[in-house]
Amino acid sequence: MKVCLLIPDGIGIRNYLYSDIIPLLRESKFEVAVWHSLDPAVMKEAERINPQVNFENHTFNFYKEDPLPRFLRDCVGYARLKVNANLESNPTILDNWLPKKNLKGKLSNYLAEIVGGTFTTLDKISKVDAIIQHQHRKSAAYRKYKADLKKINPDILFCTHQREPNAGVAMLAAQDLGIRTVAAIFSWDNLPKGRLPMRASDYMVWSEYMEEELLKYFPDIEKKNIKIVGTPQFDFYSNEKLIKSREEFAIENGLDPQKRWICFSGDDSLTSPHDPIYLSDLGKALQNESDIEVLFRPVPVEGFERYQSVLKKFPFIKTLVPKWRKGELWSKFFPYPEDIAVLVNLAYHSDTVVNVGSTMALDFAQFNKPGVYVNYEVMPDHPWSIKRVYQFQHFRTFEDLDAVGWIRSADDILPTIRRAIDCPMEIAKDRLLWRDRIVFQDQGSTASSRIVDYLITTHK
């Protein structure tokens, strides 16, 4: 029996190539194929960490989408955002309708808003989705994916990232060939954004909360076809072999093991354009605290040139450069396996993490460490507003919980950090409840093992 992992871009590398999923499938006597568009260097890294595990390599090619289905997909994308914004009484969901830069793109968006605005119910949207699928079946991409699948000949096609349109065409081709298809929802914020340009036989989600979202936003999907498995990205935190001694981690990264470590994790410039100002405020607030060292982890898919003046001014802020390989496009960046150990040890040895609304708070919660979110404006006239960020739908997961600590002004920084260090159980008291709400946790198994068990079960 054969499982084919469809990894259309770099998003799924850590969770699926570096996790235990492929080794566990091979232990279960399944053949494994990886259908991917990744740099050959990535596959060498996967082979390096599991040298005894054999799997097939197949190239996943991208094709330009035909104009009509592309336009209809944009219409549906806008329509879903509008319907979901009304459904949740949350206008920030429409912030995910991203502008296009050139004149042709702007005109296309304008027309998509007009046409998509007429799809006022999820039932109407589903009917347009059916038209899109009909159009895809007439495309060259569909025919080529069908030919590729006949060569690979899998029993199950497992797509690791549900957002990629080309992957949706490949999944459609698989279904028409009678191949069982499974899709994993990649991130905690994807579903309100309507980012599901595919249909599968079965869906894997992080939690009951995500299952409810999937059923709400995509009512054509049945509950019996959804499986709660968690996500492999948090499996690594339970791997004790990855944890180094404090002294060893300090030597490797030029840190002082005697000091208390505070992590500041950076976002990309679109998500949080004022990060350098927040890091500077953190430096100012903590510069006289001789027992504290700040560990700055920049976002892996950008450089950190915009922080240089801050880093030069506050030498006690130590930069831990992510162990990633850079690519020409965001989707072509990829982590080296060693970066996983850095993340695990950063969360294990630091007292808290500070950032703007990042999932790093969930990473730290794996070790019952409090996360702290920055929540004050520094440039009130700027079009980006931090207050609006925390109105995004996925932050409603902690509306009734004390899930994270909050820094609501620059003056809050020192007392909040001190509380996180000295009285960690007095801040973000419900962080484990929040973690468990978003990510299914089971001490007796990993998400990787649950995914493999489900793939085996779906085949039977």
Short mmCIF file of C-alpha atoms in Angstrom, two decimals:
data_model
loop_
_atom_site.label_atom_id
_atom_site.label_comp_id
_atom_site.label_asym_id
_atom_site.label_seq_id
_atom_site.Cartn_x
_atom_site.Cartn_y
_atom_site.Cartn_z
CA MET A 1 0.00 0.00 0.00
CA LYS A 2 1.26 3.48 -0.78
CA VAL A 3 0.77 6.92 0.77
CA CYS A 4 1.78 9.96 -1.25
CA LEU A 5 2.53 13.14 0.71
CA LEU A 6 1.77 16.18 -1.43
CA ILE A 7 4.02 19.00 -0.17
CA PRO A 8 3.37 21.86 -2.61
CA ASP A 9 5.63 24.42 -0.91
CA GLY A 10 8.03 24.95 1.98
CA ILE A 11 5.26 25.31 4.56
CA GLY A 12 5.04 21.57 5.29
CA ILE A 13 8.74 20.76 5.57
CA ARG A 14 9.20 20.83 9.33
CA ASN A 15 5.86 19.21 10.16
CA TYR A 16 5.97 16.40 7.64
CA LEU A 17 9.49 15.80 6.34
CA TYR A 18 11.30 16.29 9.66
CA SER A 19 8.69 14.67 11.89
CA ASP A 20 8.14 10.96 12.54
CA ILE A 21 5.36 10.60 9.96
CA ILE A 22 7.39 9.01 7.15
CA PRO A 23 9.32 6.65 9.48
CA LEU A 24 6.07 5.56 11.14
CA LEU A 25 4.43 4.92 7.77
CA ARG A 26 7.40 2.81 6.70
CA GLU A 27 7.26 0.88 10.01
CA SER A 28 3.62 0.14 9.18
CA LYS A 29 4.76 -1.40 5.87
CA PHE A 30 3.38 1.43 3.75
CA GLU A 31 5.29 2.60 0.71
CA VAL A 32 5.81 6.35 0.83
CA ALA A 33 6.10 8.83 -2.02
CA VAL A 34 6.73 12.55 -1.61
CA TRP A 35 5.29 14.71 -4.40
CA HIS A 36 6.87 18.09 -3.93
CA SER A 37 8.20 21.32 -5.42
CA LEU A 38 11.04 21.62 -2.92
CA ASP A 39 14.69 22.38 -3.41
CA PRO A 40 16.68 19.12 -3.70
CA ALA A 41 18.67 20.30 -0.68
CA VAL A 42 15.53 19.92 1.44
CA MET A 43 15.17 16.29 0.47
CA LYS A 44 18.82 15.69 1.34
CA GLU A 45 18.14 17.11 4.81
CA ALA A 46 15.15 14.78 5.22
CA GLU A 47 17.28 11.84 4.18
CA ARG A 48 20.08 12.95 6.51
CA ILE A 49 17.91 12.85 9.64
CA ASN A 50 16.35 9.49 8.66
CA PRO A 51 19.06 7.74 6.62
CA GLN A 52 17.43 4.31 6.97
CA VAL A 53 14.02 5.44 5.75
CA ASN A 54 13.39 5.09 2.04
CA PHE A 55 10.76 7.00 0.11
CA GLU A 56 10.10 7.96 -3.49
CA ASN A 57 10.71 11.48 -4.79
CA HIS A 58 8.41 13.02 -7.40
CA THR A 59 8.40 16.59 -8.71
CA PHE A 60 5.21 18.59 -8.28
CA ASN A 61 5.02 21.13 -11.10
CA PHE A 62 3.07 24.37 -10.98
CA TYR A 63 0.88 25.47 -13.87
CA LYS A 64 -0.70 28.82 -14.63
CA GLU A 65 -4.34 28.71 -13.72
CA ASP A 66 -6.80 29.22 -16.56
CA PRO A 67 -8.35 32.73 -16.48
CA LEU A 68 -11.98 31.77 -15.78
CA PRO A 69 -11.45 29.44 -12.80
CA ARG A 70 -8.84 31.86 -11.43
CA PHE A 71 -11.30 34.75 -11.58
CA LEU A 72 -14.12 32.66 -10.10
CA ARG A 73 -11.78 31.53 -7.31
CA ASP A 74 -11.06 35.18 -6.49
CA CYS A 75 -14.80 35.86 -6.47
CA VAL A 76 -15.35 32.96 -4.08
CA GLY A 77 -12.44 34.10 -1.94
CA TYR A 78 -13.98 37.54 -1.50
CA ALA A 79 -17.48 36.09 -1.04
CA ARG A 80 -16.32 33.73 1.73
CA LEU A 81 -14.60 36.57 3.57
CA LYS A 82 -17.74 38.69 3.36
CA VAL A 83 -20.05 35.86 4.43
CA ASN A 84 -17.73 34.85 7.29
CA ALA A 85 -17.38 38.47 8.45
CA ASN A 86 -21.17 38.69 8.68
CA LEU A 87 -21.44 35.25 10.26
CA GLU A 88 -19.00 36.22 13.02
CA SER A 89 -19.91 39.91 13.20
CA ASN A 90 -16.20 40.55 12.69
CA PRO A 91 -15.25 43.00 9.92
CA THR A 92 -11.52 42.28 10.37
CA ILE A 93 -12.01 39.02 8.46
CA LEU A 94 -12.22 41.21 5.34
CA ASP A 95 -8.66 42.41 6.04
CA ASN A 96 -7.56 39.14 4.47
CA TRP A 97 -8.71 40.39 1.05
CA LEU A 98 -5.23 41.44 -0.01
CA PRO A 99 -4.77 44.16 -2.65
CA LYS A 100 -2.97 43.40 -5.91
CA LYS A 101 -0.18 45.67 -7.07
CA ASN A 102 -0.47 46.08 -10.84
CA LEU A 103 -3.33 47.67 -12.78
CA LYS A 104 -4.56 44.35 -14.19
CA GLY A 105 -4.65 42.84 -10.71
CA LYS A 106 -6.47 45.82 -9.24
CA LEU A 107 -9.10 45.64 -11.98
CA SER A 108 -9.49 41.89 -11.41
CA ASN A 109 -9.97 42.47 -7.68
CA TYR A 110 -12.54 45.19 -8.35
CA LEU A 111 -14.57 42.89 -10.60
CA ALA A 112 -14.18 39.99 -8.14
CA GLU A 113 -15.63 42.17 -5.38
CA ILE A 114 -18.63 43.08 -7.56
CA VAL A 115 -19.32 39.51 -8.69
CA GLY A 116 -18.33 37.86 -5.39
CA GLY A 117 -20.55 40.29 -3.53
CA THR A 118 -23.56 38.63 -5.16
CA PHE A 119 -22.67 35.24 -3.60
CA THR A 120 -24.35 36.10 -0.34
CA THR A 121 -24.77 32.62 1.16
CA LEU A 122 -22.54 29.60 1.65
CA ASP A 123 -24.94 27.60 -0.53
CA LYS A 124 -24.38 29.99 -3.47
CA ILE A 125 -20.64 29.84 -2.92
CA SER A 126 -20.71 26.02 -3.01
CA LYS A 127 -22.47 26.13 -6.38
CA VAL A 128 -19.73 28.38 -7.78
CA ASP A 129 -17.11 26.02 -6.31
CA ALA A 130 -18.71 23.25 -8.37
CA ILE A 131 -18.36 25.38 -11.52
CA ILE A 132 -14.68 25.98 -10.68
CA GLN A 133 -14.10 22.23 -10.35
CA HIS A 134 -15.82 21.67 -13.70
CA GLN A 135 -13.50 24.23 -15.30
CA HIS A 136 -10.42 22.68 -13.68
CA ARG A 137 -11.29 19.31 -15.24
CA LYS A 138 -10.83 20.91 -18.66
CA SER A 139 -7.39 22.33 -17.84
CA ALA A 140 -3.94 21.15 -18.91
CA ALA A 141 -2.87 21.15 -15.25
CA TYR A 142 -5.59 18.64 -14.39
CA ARG A 143 -4.55 16.32 -17.21
CA LYS A 144 -0.88 16.52 -16.25
CA TYR A 145 -1.58 15.89 -12.55
CA LYS A 146 -3.73 12.93 -13.51
CA ALA A 147 -0.83 11.51 -15.55
CA ASP A 148 1.59 12.09 -12.64
CA LEU A 149 -0.75 10.30 -10.24
CA LYS A 150 -1.05 7.32 -12.54
CA LYS A 151 2.75 7.01 -12.43
CA ILE A 152 2.97 7.45 -8.65
CA ASN A 153 -0.05 5.15 -8.18
CA PRO A 154 -0.84 5.90 -4.50
CA ASP A 155 -3.69 4.49 -2.47
CA ILE A 156 -3.90 7.73 -0.47
CA LEU A 157 -2.95 11.28 -1.44
CA PHE A 158 -2.25 13.34 1.69
CA CYS A 159 -1.98 17.10 1.11
CA THR A 160 -0.03 18.79 3.90
CA HIS A 161 -1.11 22.37 3.16
CA GLN A 162 -4.66 23.16 2.15
CA ARG A 163 -4.18 26.67 0.76
CA GLU A 164 -2.29 26.05 -2.51
CA PRO A 165 -4.64 26.25 -5.58
CA ASN A 166 -2.50 23.94 -7.73
CA ALA A 167 -2.69 21.32 -4.99
CA GLY A 168 -6.47 21.64 -5.17
CA VAL A 169 -6.39 20.69 -8.86
CA ALA A 170 -4.14 17.72 -8.06
CA MET A 171 -6.52 16.59 -5.31
CA LEU A 172 -9.42 16.82 -7.76
CA ALA A 173 -7.51 14.66 -10.25
CA ALA A 174 -6.82 12.10 -7.50
CA GLN A 175 -10.47 11.89 -6.51
CA ASP A 176 -11.49 11.34 -10.12
CA LEU A 177 -9.00 8.47 -10.29
CA GLY A 178 -10.58 6.88 -7.21
CA ILE A 179 -7.63 7.74 -4.92
CA ARG A 180 -8.56 8.55 -1.33
CA THR A 181 -7.62 12.13 -0.51
CA VAL A 182 -6.78 13.64 2.88
CA ALA A 183 -6.05 17.31 3.62
CA ALA A 184 -4.45 18.78 6.73
CA ILE A 185 -5.46 22.27 7.87
CA PHE A 186 -2.13 23.96 8.38
CA SER A 187 -2.66 26.87 10.77
CA TRP A 188 -4.97 28.05 13.54
CA ASP A 189 -6.06 31.15 11.60
CA ASN A 190 -6.71 29.64 8.13
CA LEU A 191 -10.37 28.63 8.23
CA PRO A 192 -12.07 32.00 8.91
CA LYS A 193 -10.10 33.29 5.91
CA GLY A 194 -11.86 30.74 3.69
CA ARG A 195 -8.57 29.28 2.51
CA LEU A 196 -9.65 25.87 1.32
CA PRO A 197 -9.46 25.79 -2.50
CA MET A 198 -9.85 22.00 -2.55
CA ARG A 199 -12.07 19.22 -1.38
CA ALA A 200 -10.85 15.97 0.11
CA SER A 201 -12.33 12.69 1.26
CA ASP A 202 -11.13 13.45 4.80
CA TYR A 203 -9.72 16.37 6.76
CA MET A 204 -7.28 16.48 9.66
CA VAL A 205 -7.68 19.32 12.15
CA TRP A 206 -5.92 20.51 15.30
CA SER A 207 -8.79 20.40 17.79
CA GLU A 208 -12.52 20.34 18.44
CA TYR A 209 -12.46 24.12 18.05
CA MET A 210 -11.03 23.82 14.53
CA GLU A 211 -13.49 21.04 13.72
CA GLU A 212 -16.35 23.36 14.65
CA GLU A 213 -14.86 26.09 12.45
CA LEU A 214 -14.56 23.72 9.48
CA LEU A 215 -18.19 22.66 9.83
CA LYS A 216 -19.33 26.27 10.24
CA TYR A 217 -17.48 27.81 7.31
CA PHE A 218 -17.74 24.81 4.98
CA PRO A 219 -21.14 23.19 5.68
CA ASP A 220 -20.78 20.89 2.66
CA ILE A 221 -18.15 18.96 4.67
CA GLU A 222 -19.55 16.29 7.00
CA LYS A 223 -18.36 15.72 10.54
CA LYS A 224 -17.71 12.02 9.86
CA ASN A 225 -15.00 13.09 7.40
CA ILE A 226 -13.07 15.16 9.97
CA LYS A 227 -10.44 13.76 12.31
CA ILE A 228 -8.92 15.61 15.26
CA VAL A 229 -5.19 14.81 15.37
CA GLY A 230 -3.41 17.92 16.65
CA THR A 231 -0.44 19.14 14.63
CA PRO A 232 3.09 17.73 14.28
CA GLN A 233 4.67 21.14 14.82
CA PHE A 234 4.34 20.70 18.59
CA ASP A 235 5.54 17.08 18.68
CA PHE A 236 9.14 18.19 18.85
CA TYR A 237 8.62 19.76 22.28
CA SER A 238 7.98 16.34 23.78
CA ASN A 239 11.22 14.93 22.36
CA GLU A 240 13.60 15.00 25.32
CA LYS A 241 16.53 14.11 23.05
CA LEU A 242 16.36 17.61 21.58
CA ILE A 243 16.80 19.38 24.92
CA LYS A 244 20.32 20.52 25.73
CA SER A 245 21.71 21.66 29.04
CA ARG A 246 21.43 25.36 29.76
CA GLU A 247 25.21 25.68 29.67
CA GLU A 248 25.52 23.95 26.29
CA PHE A 249 22.77 26.08 24.76
CA ALA A 250 24.42 29.22 26.18
CA ILE A 251 27.84 28.35 24.74
CA GLU A 252 26.38 27.59 21.31
CA ASN A 253 24.60 30.95 21.16
CA GLY A 254 26.92 33.28 23.07
CA LEU A 255 24.59 33.64 26.05
CA ASP A 256 25.11 34.02 29.79
CA PRO A 257 23.65 30.91 31.51
CA GLN A 258 23.45 32.74 34.83
CA LYS A 259 20.94 35.29 33.54
CA ARG A 260 17.18 35.01 33.07
CA TRP A 261 16.31 34.72 29.41
CA ILE A 262 13.45 36.56 27.76
CA CYS A 263 12.63 35.69 24.15
CA PHE A 264 11.43 38.36 21.74
CA SER A 265 10.20 36.68 18.54
CA GLY A 266 9.94 38.93 15.52
CA ASP A 267 7.21 38.98 12.89
CA ASP A 268 7.52 39.85 9.22
CA SER A 269 7.26 43.50 8.24
CA LEU A 270 3.72 43.11 6.88
CA THR A 271 2.35 41.38 9.98
CA SER A 272 4.05 43.73 12.45
CA PRO A 273 5.75 46.74 10.83
CA HIS A 274 6.59 48.33 14.20
CA ASP A 275 8.49 45.40 15.69
CA PRO A 276 11.80 47.33 15.86
CA ILE A 277 10.10 49.98 17.98
CA TYR A 278 8.69 47.34 20.33
CA LEU A 279 12.11 45.69 20.61
CA SER A 280 13.67 49.09 21.32
CA ASP A 281 11.09 49.76 24.05
CA LEU A 282 11.90 46.35 25.52
CA GLY A 283 15.60 47.24 25.49
CA LYS A 284 14.99 50.57 27.21
CA ALA A 285 12.80 48.99 29.89
CA LEU A 286 15.24 46.19 30.71
CA GLN A 287 18.65 47.81 30.13
CA ASN A 288 19.30 48.29 33.85
CA GLU A 289 18.12 44.79 34.83
CA SER A 290 21.51 43.12 35.22
CA ASP A 291 20.01 39.63 35.63
CA ILE A 292 18.12 39.63 32.30
CA GLU A 293 19.24 38.82 28.79
CA VAL A 294 16.91 39.21 25.79
CA LEU A 295 17.06 36.48 23.13
CA PHE A 296 15.85 37.91 19.83
CA ARG A 297 14.64 35.42 17.21
CA PRO A 298 13.92 37.18 13.89
CA VAL A 299 11.21 35.83 11.62
CA PRO A 300 12.93 33.21 9.43
CA VAL A 301 11.56 34.39 6.07
CA GLU A 302 13.00 37.92 6.27
CA GLY A 303 16.33 39.43 7.09
CA PHE A 304 16.63 41.52 10.24
CA GLU A 305 18.28 44.64 8.84
CA ARG A 306 15.45 46.81 10.17
CA TYR A 307 16.48 45.91 13.74
CA GLN A 308 20.19 46.72 13.41
CA SER A 309 20.15 50.12 15.13
CA VAL A 310 18.27 48.61 18.08
CA LEU A 311 20.65 45.67 18.39
CA LYS A 312 23.64 47.99 18.27
CA LYS A 313 22.17 50.20 20.99
CA PHE A 314 21.33 47.32 23.37
CA PRO A 315 24.12 44.71 23.33
CA PHE A 316 22.33 42.60 25.96
CA ILE A 317 19.84 41.72 23.21
CA LYS A 318 21.35 38.60 21.65
CA THR A 319 20.27 37.56 18.17
CA LEU A 320 19.62 33.88 17.52
CA VAL A 321 19.60 33.74 13.74
CA PRO A 322 17.16 31.04 12.56
CA LYS A 323 18.86 28.10 10.93
CA TRP A 324 17.03 28.43 7.65
CA ARG A 325 18.09 28.44 4.02
CA LYS A 326 16.98 31.54 2.15
CA GLY A 327 15.03 31.36 -1.10
CA GLU A 328 14.02 33.77 -3.83
CA LEU A 329 10.38 33.52 -2.77
CA TRP A 330 8.82 33.18 0.69
CA SER A 331 7.63 29.68 -0.19
CA LYS A 332 11.20 28.66 -1.10
CA PHE A 333 12.68 29.34 2.34
CA PHE A 334 13.16 26.23 4.43
CA PRO A 335 14.43 25.30 7.90
CA TYR A 336 17.34 23.01 8.58
CA PRO A 337 16.54 20.26 11.09
CA GLU A 338 18.88 21.93 13.60
CA ASP A 339 16.50 24.89 13.82
CA ILE A 340 13.95 22.66 15.51
CA ALA A 341 16.34 22.06 18.41
CA VAL A 342 16.94 25.81 18.71
CA LEU A 343 13.21 26.46 19.01
CA VAL A 344 12.72 23.69 21.55
CA ASN A 345 15.58 24.89 23.74
CA LEU A 346 14.55 28.51 23.40
CA ALA A 347 11.13 27.65 24.81
CA TYR A 348 12.52 25.25 27.41
CA HIS A 349 15.18 27.57 28.87
CA SER A 350 13.54 31.01 28.51
CA ASP A 351 11.14 32.35 31.10
CA THR A 352 8.70 33.93 28.67
CA VAL A 353 8.21 35.03 25.07
CA VAL A 354 7.19 38.55 23.98
CA ASN A 355 5.72 39.34 20.57
CA VAL A 356 2.79 40.67 18.57
CA GLY A 357 0.15 37.94 18.45
CA SER A 358 2.42 35.08 17.36
CA THR A 359 1.84 31.34 17.79
CA MET A 360 5.11 31.32 19.74
CA ALA A 361 2.91 31.76 22.81
CA LEU A 362 1.60 28.26 22.05
CA ASP A 363 5.14 26.93 21.63
CA PHE A 364 6.08 28.23 25.08
CA ALA A 365 2.86 26.86 26.55
CA GLN A 366 4.15 23.39 25.68
CA PHE A 367 6.51 23.87 28.63
CA ASN A 368 3.90 25.77 30.67
CA LYS A 369 5.72 29.06 30.11
CA PRO A 370 3.67 32.27 29.84
CA GLY A 371 3.51 34.19 26.60
CA VAL A 372 3.19 37.98 26.57
CA TYR A 373 1.57 39.97 23.76
CA VAL A 374 2.50 43.59 23.06
CA ASN A 375 -0.66 45.67 22.71
CA TYR A 376 -0.07 49.41 22.43
CA GLU A 377 0.11 51.84 19.53
CA VAL A 378 3.40 53.54 18.69
CA MET A 379 2.37 55.29 15.46
CA PRO A 380 -1.34 56.16 15.76
CA ASP A 381 -1.50 57.68 12.27
CA HIS A 382 -0.08 54.59 10.59
CA PRO A 383 -2.60 52.47 8.59
CA TRP A 384 -1.52 49.38 10.55
CA SER A 385 -3.09 49.23 14.02
CA ILE A 386 -2.15 46.79 16.75
CA LYS A 387 -5.61 47.18 18.28
CA ARG A 388 -7.15 45.83 15.09
CA VAL A 389 -4.73 42.87 15.07
CA TYR A 390 -6.22 41.51 18.28
CA GLN A 391 -9.71 41.74 16.80
CA PHE A 392 -8.80 39.03 14.26
CA GLN A 393 -11.04 35.99 14.48
CA HIS A 394 -8.43 33.50 15.75
CA PHE A 395 -7.82 35.64 18.84
CA ARG A 396 -11.39 34.96 19.92
CA THR A 397 -10.04 31.60 21.09
CA PHE A 398 -9.05 33.25 24.38
CA GLU A 399 -11.89 35.73 24.90
CA ASP A 400 -12.98 34.00 28.12
CA LEU A 401 -9.49 32.97 29.24
CA ASP A 402 -6.44 34.56 30.85
CA ALA A 403 -4.36 33.02 28.07
CA VAL A 404 -1.48 35.48 27.65
CA GLY A 405 0.03 38.40 29.49
CA TRP A 406 -0.48 41.87 28.02
CA ILE A 407 1.88 44.82 27.68
CA ARG A 408 -0.47 47.75 27.14
CA SER A 409 2.13 50.52 27.29
CA ALA A 410 5.90 50.90 27.37
CA ASP A 411 5.61 51.46 31.12
CA ASP A 412 4.06 47.97 31.46
CA ILE A 413 7.10 46.20 30.07
CA LEU A 414 9.28 45.91 33.17
CA PRO A 415 6.56 44.95 35.68
CA THR A 416 5.01 42.46 33.24
CA ILE A 417 8.34 40.81 32.49
CA ARG A 418 9.15 40.68 36.21
CA ARG A 419 5.84 38.94 36.90
CA ALA A 420 6.53 36.43 34.16
CA ILE A 421 9.97 35.68 35.65
CA ASP A 422 9.24 35.81 39.37
CA CYS A 423 5.58 34.72 39.53
CA PRO A 424 4.88 32.81 36.31
CA MET A 425 1.68 31.25 37.67
CA GLU A 426 0.19 34.70 38.27
CA ILE A 427 0.26 35.67 34.61
CA ALA A 428 -1.54 33.93 31.75
CA LYS A 429 -3.10 31.56 34.30
CA ASP A 430 -5.24 29.81 31.65
CA ARG A 431 -2.44 29.26 29.13
CA LEU A 432 -2.75 25.47 29.28
CA LEU A 433 -6.54 25.65 28.83
CA TRP A 434 -5.97 27.89 25.82
CA ARG A 435 -3.31 25.56 24.41
CA ASP A 436 -5.61 22.55 24.78
CA ARG A 437 -8.50 24.42 23.20
CA ILE A 438 -6.48 25.14 20.08
CA VAL A 439 -4.31 22.01 19.89
CA PHE A 440 -5.42 18.52 20.89
CA GLN A 441 -2.99 17.19 23.51
CA ASP A 442 -2.52 13.55 24.45
CA GLN A 443 0.44 12.53 26.59
CA GLY A 444 0.12 8.96 25.38
CA SER A 445 0.66 9.70 21.67
CA THR A 446 2.03 12.26 19.27
CA ALA A 447 0.22 14.04 16.46
CA SER A 448 2.50 12.22 14.02
CA SER A 449 1.40 8.83 15.32
CA ARG A 450 -2.28 9.87 15.28
CA ILE A 451 -1.94 11.06 11.68
CA VAL A 452 -0.36 7.77 10.63
CA ASP A 453 -3.01 5.76 12.49
CA TYR A 454 -5.73 7.72 10.72
CA LEU A 455 -4.14 7.29 7.30
CA ILE A 456 -3.97 3.55 7.89
CA THR A 457 -7.57 3.49 9.14
CA THR A 458 -8.88 5.49 6.17
CA HIS A 459 -7.24 3.01 3.83
CA LYS A 460 -8.99 0.10 5.50
#
